[in-house]
Amino acid sequence: MSKVGTWFRRLWQKPPEVALDEQVPAEYPEPVVEERVSDEERVSESETSPNLETPPLRARDPDTTPQEALAQPAPRSVGASMAYGWITDIGRVRDHNEDSVFVFAAEQCSSVTVPPFGLFILADGMGGHEAGEVASALACQVVAAHLMEHIYLPLLFGDREMAADEETFEALLAETLTDAVQHANTEVYSSTPGSGTTLTCALAVGKHCVIGHVGDSRAYLRQDGTIRLLTNDHSMVKQLVDIGQLTPEAAANHPRRNILYRAVGQGGALPVDVQSLHLEHEAQLLLCTDGLWGLVSDEELWRIVTSAPTAQMACASLLEAANVAGGHDNITAVLVEFQNGSA
């Protein structure tokens, strides 16, 4: 049984029930019946009885906190370190939505230190393939389950050694994300043969952010006033652009622009593009399918994002812009705003 299954089994396990007519074991002590004492007798006893201090509920060790630590000011108030919004839409041409989204964000403020955690995944089922919407949903589920089991739950239950060394932890995040996407590739290939999906994922833990990518959905980062496209389109026309046989303008309207040479569910070994980021300052991360970036220019994307008052309102405005431009495909966007330099 997996760690997740064991955890849920413990959580939902019921205590053994005792029948009402079942005899109480002999080792259980007989109930003590307290004699009622009048107020006069109670006052008389209090005058002669020693004044004993009520013992604590739990044994406490002597306070060994250094005086200099006691003199430190109280910690500053803390709050959310990330805000996000997401939206998905069928568009104006397709008859169903083959895009899938998974969003999970968790923060904990207590005596137990758990770094802020965010997992943001989108997948675009292959247009023209059988059960593209099933492939995208399955890919999101498999990747999310793998990362929750191997990263989030150990952190939640106090595995402090996992994140003790920065470089080792960053390598662990990248390796685990790669394994998750490759596991999704195997599951999609075996469960829904003939289908496929893109997958773009952002795993943020503390100041670490790891991007995993397959297909032609995209991830952008805006930080320190600079906008970067983090992902490479795994499409035939992008390859032609890279080798100089096609201009970006011609690629945007090429009849075979949706043909991918790499997708989740293709079977066999699947290379996964993975890169690690350090969120030292405030940043915005945008994930989107080609139903958005294929109709709205990068300049317009970010004009909308930077002018919107909230992440969710930005997503709604991005959707509107794509539909105004024709809405030829399903449209999905996830916008994450990292505050104070941490996820």
mmCIF file of C-alpha atoms in Angstrom:
data_model
loop_
_atom_site.group_PDB
_atom_site.id
_atom_site.type_symbol
_atom_site.label_atom_id
_atom_site.label_comp_id
_atom_site.label_asym_id
_atom_site.label_seq_id
_atom_site.Cartn_x
_atom_site.Cartn_y
_atom_site.Cartn_z
ATOM 1 C CA MET A 1 0.000 0.000 0.000
ATOM 2 C CA SER A 2 1.298 3.485 -0.840
ATOM 3 C CA LYS A 3 2.137 6.094 1.786
ATOM 4 C CA VAL A 4 -0.939 8.086 0.796
ATOM 5 C CA GLY A 5 -3.184 5.043 1.169
ATOM 6 C CA THR A 6 -1.716 4.216 4.582
ATOM 7 C CA TRP A 7 -2.157 7.801 5.725
ATOM 8 C CA PHE A 8 -5.820 7.939 4.718
ATOM 9 C CA ARG A 9 -6.469 4.500 6.249
ATOM 10 C CA ARG A 10 -5.129 5.726 9.597
ATOM 11 C CA LEU A 11 -7.099 8.926 9.332
ATOM 12 C CA TRP A 12 -10.464 7.247 8.733
ATOM 13 C CA GLN A 13 -9.979 4.177 10.907
ATOM 14 C CA LYS A 14 -12.762 3.935 13.516
ATOM 15 C CA PRO A 15 -12.113 2.836 17.122
ATOM 16 C CA PRO A 16 -13.540 -0.552 18.079
ATOM 17 C CA GLU A 17 -17.149 -0.335 19.171
ATOM 18 C CA VAL A 18 -18.354 -1.823 22.464
ATOM 19 C CA ALA A 19 -21.843 -3.280 22.613
ATOM 20 C CA LEU A 20 -24.129 -1.700 25.197
ATOM 21 C CA ASP A 21 -24.777 -5.031 26.892
ATOM 22 C CA GLU A 22 -21.131 -6.107 26.812
ATOM 23 C CA GLN A 23 -19.654 -6.682 30.250
ATOM 24 C CA VAL A 24 -16.955 -4.233 31.267
ATOM 25 C CA PRO A 25 -13.614 -6.029 31.779
ATOM 26 C CA ALA A 26 -12.641 -6.711 35.344
ATOM 27 C CA GLU A 27 -9.496 -4.636 35.104
ATOM 28 C CA TYR A 28 -11.563 -1.476 34.725
ATOM 29 C CA PRO A 29 -11.955 0.108 38.193
ATOM 30 C CA GLU A 30 -15.359 0.486 39.780
ATOM 31 C CA PRO A 31 -16.787 3.995 39.429
ATOM 32 C CA VAL A 32 -16.187 6.227 42.428
ATOM 33 C CA VAL A 33 -19.281 7.725 43.963
ATOM 34 C CA GLU A 34 -18.579 11.118 45.468
ATOM 35 C CA GLU A 35 -20.277 11.879 48.757
ATOM 36 C CA ARG A 36 -22.065 15.194 48.838
ATOM 37 C CA VAL A 37 -20.582 17.632 51.340
ATOM 38 C CA SER A 38 -22.435 20.583 52.775
ATOM 39 C CA ASP A 39 -21.098 24.105 52.379
ATOM 40 C CA GLU A 40 -20.431 24.354 56.136
ATOM 41 C CA GLU A 41 -18.353 21.136 56.111
ATOM 42 C CA ARG A 42 -16.437 22.303 53.020
ATOM 43 C CA VAL A 43 -15.525 25.596 54.704
ATOM 44 C CA SER A 44 -14.453 23.775 57.835
ATOM 45 C CA GLU A 45 -12.212 21.412 55.842
ATOM 46 C CA SER A 46 -10.607 24.278 53.915
ATOM 47 C CA GLU A 47 -9.497 25.885 57.150
ATOM 48 C CA THR A 48 -7.594 22.772 58.262
ATOM 49 C CA SER A 49 -6.506 21.292 54.895
ATOM 50 C CA PRO A 50 -3.177 22.328 53.326
ATOM 51 C CA ASN A 51 -3.410 24.556 50.204
ATOM 52 C CA LEU A 52 -2.107 22.166 47.533
ATOM 53 C CA GLU A 53 -1.330 23.459 44.021
ATOM 54 C CA THR A 54 -3.276 21.769 41.234
ATOM 55 C CA PRO A 55 -0.830 19.601 39.259
ATOM 56 C CA PRO A 56 -0.370 20.422 35.539
ATOM 57 C CA LEU A 57 -2.166 18.351 32.897
ATOM 58 C CA ARG A 58 1.193 17.345 31.408
ATOM 59 C CA ALA A 59 4.562 17.041 33.066
ATOM 60 C CA ARG A 60 6.725 20.050 32.227
ATOM 61 C CA ASP A 61 10.463 20.307 32.171
ATOM 62 C CA PRO A 62 12.084 23.274 33.898
ATOM 63 C CA ASP A 63 12.192 26.363 31.686
ATOM 64 C CA THR A 64 15.664 26.546 30.146
ATOM 65 C CA THR A 65 14.989 29.351 27.668
ATOM 66 C CA PRO A 66 17.955 31.765 27.637
ATOM 67 C CA GLN A 67 17.180 35.226 28.956
ATOM 68 C CA GLU A 68 18.406 36.841 25.729
ATOM 69 C CA ALA A 69 15.868 34.802 23.771
ATOM 70 C CA LEU A 70 13.080 35.890 26.081
ATOM 71 C CA ALA A 71 14.073 39.479 25.475
ATOM 72 C CA GLN A 72 13.636 39.157 21.686
ATOM 73 C CA PRO A 73 10.640 41.006 20.216
ATOM 74 C CA ALA A 74 7.624 38.998 19.112
ATOM 75 C CA PRO A 75 7.776 37.793 15.470
ATOM 76 C CA ARG A 76 6.232 40.020 12.843
ATOM 77 C CA SER A 77 2.825 39.096 11.524
ATOM 78 C CA VAL A 78 2.789 36.696 8.591
ATOM 79 C CA GLY A 79 0.317 36.178 5.813
ATOM 80 C CA ALA A 80 -0.200 34.585 2.438
ATOM 81 C CA SER A 81 2.925 34.355 0.318
ATOM 82 C CA MET A 82 1.130 33.483 -2.914
ATOM 83 C CA ALA A 83 -2.050 34.389 -4.740
ATOM 84 C CA TYR A 84 -3.385 32.624 -7.786
ATOM 85 C CA GLY A 85 -6.197 32.493 -10.282
ATOM 86 C CA TRP A 86 -7.150 30.046 -13.008
ATOM 87 C CA ILE A 87 -9.728 29.682 -15.735
ATOM 88 C CA THR A 88 -10.612 27.239 -18.498
ATOM 89 C CA ASP A 89 -13.116 27.596 -21.312
ATOM 90 C CA ILE A 90 -14.351 25.618 -24.287
ATOM 91 C CA GLY A 91 -13.777 28.529 -26.652
ATOM 92 C CA ARG A 92 -16.062 29.456 -29.537
ATOM 93 C CA VAL A 93 -15.401 26.645 -32.015
ATOM 94 C CA ARG A 94 -14.862 23.316 -30.216
ATOM 95 C CA ASP A 95 -17.787 21.269 -28.935
ATOM 96 C CA HIS A 96 -16.042 20.068 -25.754
ATOM 97 C CA ASN A 97 -13.092 21.005 -23.528
ATOM 98 C CA GLU A 98 -10.003 18.768 -23.644
ATOM 99 C CA ASP A 99 -7.981 20.954 -21.250
ATOM 100 C CA SER A 100 -7.472 19.966 -17.601
ATOM 101 C CA VAL A 101 -6.229 21.965 -14.603
ATOM 102 C CA PHE A 102 -4.934 21.002 -11.166
ATOM 103 C CA VAL A 103 -4.229 23.674 -8.537
ATOM 104 C CA PHE A 104 -3.131 23.064 -4.930
ATOM 105 C CA ALA A 105 -1.659 25.642 -2.561
ATOM 106 C CA ALA A 106 -0.922 25.130 1.130
ATOM 107 C CA GLU A 107 0.672 27.273 3.809
ATOM 108 C CA GLN A 108 1.048 26.575 7.501
ATOM 109 C CA CYS A 109 1.847 28.936 10.343
ATOM 110 C CA SER A 110 2.512 27.113 13.612
ATOM 111 C CA SER A 111 5.313 25.827 15.816
ATOM 112 C CA VAL A 112 6.032 23.269 13.070
ATOM 113 C CA THR A 113 7.911 24.761 10.132
ATOM 114 C CA VAL A 114 6.461 23.724 6.782
ATOM 115 C CA PRO A 115 7.508 25.774 3.739
ATOM 116 C CA PRO A 116 4.752 27.229 1.548
ATOM 117 C CA PHE A 117 3.771 24.697 -1.088
ATOM 118 C CA GLY A 118 2.158 25.244 -4.464
ATOM 119 C CA LEU A 119 1.417 22.799 -7.270
ATOM 120 C CA PHE A 120 0.007 24.135 -10.540
ATOM 121 C CA ILE A 121 -0.600 21.852 -13.528
ATOM 122 C CA LEU A 122 -2.345 22.272 -16.850
ATOM 123 C CA ALA A 123 -2.691 19.805 -19.693
ATOM 124 C CA ASP A 124 -4.136 20.112 -23.194
ATOM 125 C CA GLY A 125 -5.545 16.874 -24.615
ATOM 126 C CA MET A 126 -4.352 16.257 -28.139
ATOM 127 C CA GLY A 127 -6.846 17.679 -30.655
ATOM 128 C CA GLY A 128 -8.031 15.057 -33.116
ATOM 129 C CA HIS A 129 -6.984 12.179 -30.849
ATOM 130 C CA GLU A 130 -9.320 9.737 -29.146
ATOM 131 C CA ALA A 131 -10.207 10.688 -25.560
ATOM 132 C CA GLY A 132 -7.943 13.727 -25.351
ATOM 133 C CA GLU A 133 -9.873 15.045 -22.375
ATOM 134 C CA VAL A 134 -9.359 11.727 -20.557
ATOM 135 C CA ALA A 135 -5.624 11.825 -21.250
ATOM 136 C CA SER A 136 -5.236 15.366 -19.918
ATOM 137 C CA ALA A 137 -7.239 14.617 -16.766
ATOM 138 C CA LEU A 138 -5.304 11.408 -16.069
ATOM 139 C CA ALA A 139 -1.949 13.107 -16.592
ATOM 140 C CA CYS A 140 -2.826 15.844 -14.086
ATOM 141 C CA GLN A 141 -4.026 13.309 -11.525
ATOM 142 C CA VAL A 142 -0.995 11.046 -11.790
ATOM 143 C CA VAL A 143 1.522 13.897 -11.563
ATOM 144 C CA ALA A 144 -0.316 15.492 -8.640
ATOM 145 C CA ALA A 145 -0.598 12.229 -6.704
ATOM 146 C CA HIS A 146 3.097 11.437 -7.195
ATOM 147 C CA LEU A 147 4.269 14.861 -6.030
ATOM 148 C CA MET A 148 1.900 14.937 -3.069
ATOM 149 C CA GLU A 149 3.096 11.528 -1.897
ATOM 150 C CA HIS A 150 6.816 12.092 -2.334
ATOM 151 C CA ILE A 151 7.159 15.816 -1.564
ATOM 152 C CA TYR A 152 4.219 17.430 0.205
ATOM 153 C CA LEU A 153 3.170 14.715 2.671
ATOM 154 C CA PRO A 154 6.733 14.062 3.938
ATOM 155 C CA LEU A 155 7.150 17.815 4.524
ATOM 156 C CA LEU A 156 3.765 18.009 6.230
ATOM 157 C CA PHE A 157 4.605 15.162 8.608
ATOM 158 C CA GLY A 158 7.931 16.614 9.660
ATOM 159 C CA ASP A 159 10.646 15.215 7.396
ATOM 160 C CA ARG A 160 13.067 18.054 8.151
ATOM 161 C CA GLU A 161 16.030 16.313 6.549
ATOM 162 C CA MET A 162 14.395 16.501 3.119
ATOM 163 C CA ALA A 163 14.896 20.265 2.803
ATOM 164 C CA ALA A 164 17.966 20.612 5.044
ATOM 165 C CA ASP A 165 20.417 21.159 2.177
ATOM 166 C CA GLU A 166 19.360 23.662 -0.497
ATOM 167 C CA GLU A 167 21.154 22.062 -3.451
ATOM 168 C CA THR A 168 20.133 18.526 -2.548
ATOM 169 C CA PHE A 169 16.517 19.579 -2.072
ATOM 170 C CA GLU A 170 16.429 21.401 -5.403
ATOM 171 C CA ALA A 171 17.794 18.325 -7.164
ATOM 172 C CA LEU A 172 15.210 16.166 -5.379
ATOM 173 C CA LEU A 173 12.360 18.395 -6.579
ATOM 174 C CA ALA A 174 13.575 18.238 -10.177
ATOM 175 C CA GLU A 175 14.088 14.476 -10.085
ATOM 176 C CA THR A 176 10.708 13.799 -8.474
ATOM 177 C CA LEU A 177 8.898 16.020 -10.967
ATOM 178 C CA THR A 178 10.597 14.239 -13.855
ATOM 179 C CA ASP A 179 9.577 10.859 -12.430
ATOM 180 C CA ALA A 180 5.997 12.087 -12.002
ATOM 181 C CA VAL A 181 5.655 13.159 -15.647
ATOM 182 C CA GLN A 182 7.240 9.957 -16.917
ATOM 183 C CA HIS A 183 4.889 7.947 -14.718
ATOM 184 C CA ALA A 184 1.970 9.889 -16.212
ATOM 185 C CA ASN A 185 3.263 9.071 -19.690
ATOM 186 C CA THR A 186 3.162 5.349 -18.909
ATOM 187 C CA GLU A 187 -0.325 5.567 -17.384
ATOM 188 C CA VAL A 188 -1.813 7.541 -20.261
ATOM 189 C CA TYR A 189 -0.250 5.244 -22.852
ATOM 190 C CA SER A 190 -1.571 2.094 -21.168
ATOM 191 C CA SER A 191 -4.977 3.432 -20.090
ATOM 192 C CA THR A 192 -6.043 5.474 -23.120
ATOM 193 C CA PRO A 193 -4.113 4.215 -26.148
ATOM 194 C CA GLY A 194 -4.279 6.527 -29.120
ATOM 195 C CA SER A 195 -4.611 9.641 -26.967
ATOM 196 C CA GLY A 196 -2.054 12.179 -25.813
ATOM 197 C CA THR A 197 -1.701 15.448 -23.961
ATOM 198 C CA THR A 198 0.623 18.315 -23.278
ATOM 199 C CA LEU A 199 1.597 18.947 -19.665
ATOM 200 C CA THR A 200 3.150 21.996 -18.042
ATOM 201 C CA CYS A 201 3.673 21.962 -14.287
ATOM 202 C CA ALA A 202 5.052 24.357 -11.683
ATOM 203 C CA LEU A 203 6.109 22.928 -8.307
ATOM 204 C CA ALA A 204 6.866 25.672 -5.776
ATOM 205 C CA VAL A 205 8.269 24.918 -2.317
ATOM 206 C CA GLY A 206 9.560 27.851 -0.302
ATOM 207 C CA LYS A 207 11.833 29.852 -2.586
ATOM 208 C CA HIS A 208 12.294 26.929 -4.964
ATOM 209 C CA CYS A 209 10.213 26.603 -8.116
ATOM 210 C CA VAL A 210 10.660 23.759 -10.589
ATOM 211 C CA ILE A 211 9.027 23.755 -14.024
ATOM 212 C CA GLY A 212 8.275 20.496 -15.845
ATOM 213 C CA HIS A 213 7.158 20.630 -19.466
ATOM 214 C CA VAL A 214 6.101 18.429 -22.383
ATOM 215 C CA GLY A 215 4.227 19.663 -25.471
ATOM 216 C CA ASP A 216 3.293 23.169 -26.596
ATOM 217 C CA SER A 217 1.560 24.656 -23.574
ATOM 218 C CA ARG A 218 3.687 27.432 -22.101
ATOM 219 C CA ALA A 219 5.098 28.875 -18.886
ATOM 220 C CA TYR A 220 6.158 32.524 -18.575
ATOM 221 C CA LEU A 221 7.898 34.265 -15.680
ATOM 222 C CA ARG A 222 7.819 37.977 -14.891
ATOM 223 C CA GLN A 223 10.384 39.011 -12.295
ATOM 224 C CA ASP A 224 12.392 42.199 -11.702
ATOM 225 C CA GLY A 225 10.657 43.840 -14.655
ATOM 226 C CA THR A 226 11.778 41.101 -17.067
ATOM 227 C CA ILE A 227 9.478 38.674 -18.883
ATOM 228 C CA ARG A 228 10.821 35.273 -19.921
ATOM 229 C CA LEU A 229 9.311 32.395 -21.831
ATOM 230 C CA LEU A 230 10.465 29.415 -19.772
ATOM 231 C CA THR A 231 9.332 26.589 -22.049
ATOM 232 C CA ASN A 232 10.066 25.407 -25.568
ATOM 233 C CA ASP A 233 7.231 24.313 -27.864
ATOM 234 C CA HIS A 234 7.656 20.662 -28.839
ATOM 235 C CA SER A 235 5.986 21.186 -32.216
ATOM 236 C CA MET A 236 7.071 20.574 -35.776
ATOM 237 C CA VAL A 237 6.731 24.235 -36.796
ATOM 238 C CA LYS A 238 8.857 25.370 -33.829
ATOM 239 C CA GLN A 239 11.607 23.045 -34.989
ATOM 240 C CA LEU A 240 11.414 24.646 -38.452
ATOM 241 C CA VAL A 241 11.652 28.093 -36.844
ATOM 242 C CA ASP A 242 14.661 27.031 -34.791
ATOM 243 C CA ILE A 243 16.587 25.864 -37.867
ATOM 244 C CA GLY A 244 15.644 28.943 -39.866
ATOM 245 C CA GLN A 245 13.311 27.330 -42.384
ATOM 246 C CA LEU A 246 10.235 29.155 -41.147
ATOM 247 C CA THR A 247 9.620 32.609 -39.685
ATOM 248 C CA PRO A 248 7.673 33.023 -36.441
ATOM 249 C CA GLU A 249 4.995 34.917 -38.351
ATOM 250 C CA ALA A 250 4.575 32.068 -40.842
ATOM 251 C CA ALA A 251 4.592 29.499 -38.032
ATOM 252 C CA ALA A 252 1.664 31.247 -36.314
ATOM 253 C CA ASN A 253 -0.595 30.463 -39.298
ATOM 254 C CA HIS A 254 0.980 27.214 -40.482
ATOM 255 C CA PRO A 255 -1.620 24.473 -41.163
ATOM 256 C CA ARG A 256 0.472 21.919 -39.211
ATOM 257 C CA ARG A 257 1.262 24.133 -36.228
ATOM 258 C CA ASN A 258 -0.624 21.802 -33.838
ATOM 259 C CA ILE A 259 1.420 18.687 -34.663
ATOM 260 C CA LEU A 260 3.669 17.732 -31.741
ATOM 261 C CA TYR A 261 6.747 15.548 -31.762
ATOM 262 C CA ARG A 262 6.662 15.087 -27.978
ATOM 263 C CA ALA A 263 3.591 14.496 -25.797
ATOM 264 C CA VAL A 264 2.541 12.649 -22.655
ATOM 265 C CA GLY A 265 1.096 9.294 -23.695
ATOM 266 C CA GLN A 266 3.334 8.715 -26.695
ATOM 267 C CA GLY A 267 4.828 5.578 -25.163
ATOM 268 C CA GLY A 268 8.446 4.651 -24.666
ATOM 269 C CA ALA A 269 11.000 6.915 -23.032
ATOM 270 C CA LEU A 270 9.761 10.491 -22.646
ATOM 271 C CA PRO A 271 12.265 13.345 -22.278
ATOM 272 C CA VAL A 272 10.938 15.988 -19.870
ATOM 273 C CA ASP A 273 12.139 19.593 -19.936
ATOM 274 C CA VAL A 274 12.865 20.570 -16.316
ATOM 275 C CA GLN A 275 14.358 23.780 -14.975
ATOM 276 C CA SER A 276 14.766 25.207 -11.481
ATOM 277 C CA LEU A 277 14.081 28.787 -10.467
ATOM 278 C CA HIS A 278 14.863 30.791 -7.338
ATOM 279 C CA LEU A 279 12.083 33.147 -6.296
ATOM 280 C CA GLU A 280 14.193 35.692 -4.450
ATOM 281 C CA HIS A 281 11.835 38.558 -5.263
ATOM 282 C CA GLU A 282 8.184 39.067 -6.077
ATOM 283 C CA ALA A 283 7.261 37.312 -9.312
ATOM 284 C CA GLN A 284 4.370 36.296 -11.542
ATOM 285 C CA LEU A 285 4.141 32.902 -13.229
ATOM 286 C CA LEU A 286 1.737 32.350 -16.114
ATOM 287 C CA LEU A 287 0.861 28.892 -17.462
ATOM 288 C CA CYS A 288 -1.359 28.716 -20.524
ATOM 289 C CA THR A 289 -2.407 26.472 -23.387
ATOM 290 C CA ASP A 290 -2.026 27.343 -27.049
ATOM 291 C CA GLY A 291 -5.670 28.367 -27.133
ATOM 292 C CA LEU A 292 -4.502 31.529 -25.356
ATOM 293 C CA TRP A 293 -0.952 32.240 -26.498
ATOM 294 C CA GLY A 294 -1.802 31.262 -30.090
ATOM 295 C CA LEU A 295 -4.372 34.072 -30.333
ATOM 296 C CA VAL A 296 -3.062 36.758 -27.970
ATOM 297 C CA SER A 297 0.442 38.186 -28.367
ATOM 298 C CA ASP A 298 2.930 38.049 -25.509
ATOM 299 C CA GLU A 299 2.816 41.839 -25.213
ATOM 300 C CA GLU A 300 -0.971 41.810 -24.878
ATOM 301 C CA LEU A 301 -0.863 38.894 -22.427
ATOM 302 C CA TRP A 302 1.293 40.808 -20.020
ATOM 303 C CA ARG A 303 -0.466 44.120 -20.534
ATOM 304 C CA ILE A 304 -3.624 42.374 -19.338
ATOM 305 C CA VAL A 305 -1.894 40.662 -16.426
ATOM 306 C CA THR A 306 -0.136 43.758 -15.105
ATOM 307 C CA SER A 307 -3.237 45.933 -15.349
ATOM 308 C CA ALA A 308 -5.602 43.524 -13.572
ATOM 309 C CA PRO A 309 -6.218 44.108 -9.828
ATOM 310 C CA THR A 310 -6.166 40.375 -8.952
ATOM 311 C CA ALA A 311 -4.843 37.149 -10.430
ATOM 312 C CA GLN A 312 -8.338 35.766 -10.972
ATOM 313 C CA MET A 313 -9.499 38.912 -12.741
ATOM 314 C CA ALA A 314 -6.413 38.737 -14.944
ATOM 315 C CA CYS A 315 -7.347 35.190 -15.977
ATOM 316 C CA ALA A 316 -10.876 36.282 -16.801
ATOM 317 C CA SER A 317 -9.562 39.122 -18.962
ATOM 318 C CA LEU A 318 -7.129 36.795 -20.741
ATOM 319 C CA LEU A 319 -10.006 34.465 -21.565
ATOM 320 C CA GLU A 320 -12.072 37.317 -22.922
ATOM 321 C CA ALA A 321 -9.197 38.462 -25.138
ATOM 322 C CA ALA A 322 -8.742 34.978 -26.597
ATOM 323 C CA ASN A 323 -12.443 34.614 -27.346
ATOM 324 C CA VAL A 324 -12.578 38.058 -28.935
ATOM 325 C CA ALA A 325 -9.675 36.964 -31.150
ATOM 326 C CA GLY A 326 -11.718 33.991 -32.374
ATOM 327 C CA GLY A 327 -11.651 31.361 -29.602
ATOM 328 C CA HIS A 328 -10.569 28.693 -32.096
ATOM 329 C CA ASP A 329 -9.410 26.263 -29.380
ATOM 330 C CA ASN A 330 -9.971 25.491 -25.720
ATOM 331 C CA ILE A 331 -8.505 28.238 -23.525
ATOM 332 C CA THR A 332 -6.823 27.679 -20.162
ATOM 333 C CA ALA A 333 -4.658 29.921 -17.990
ATOM 334 C CA VAL A 334 -3.154 29.714 -14.499
ATOM 335 C CA LEU A 335 -1.586 32.830 -12.976
ATOM 336 C CA VAL A 336 0.453 32.630 -9.759
ATOM 337 C CA GLU A 337 1.747 35.700 -7.929
ATOM 338 C CA PHE A 338 4.589 35.007 -5.516
ATOM 339 C CA GLN A 339 4.981 37.622 -2.798
ATOM 340 C CA ASN A 340 7.909 38.464 -0.550
ATOM 341 C CA GLY A 341 10.260 36.238 -2.479
ATOM 342 C CA SER A 342 8.782 32.898 -1.486
ATOM 343 C CA ALA A 343 6.176 30.568 -2.832
#
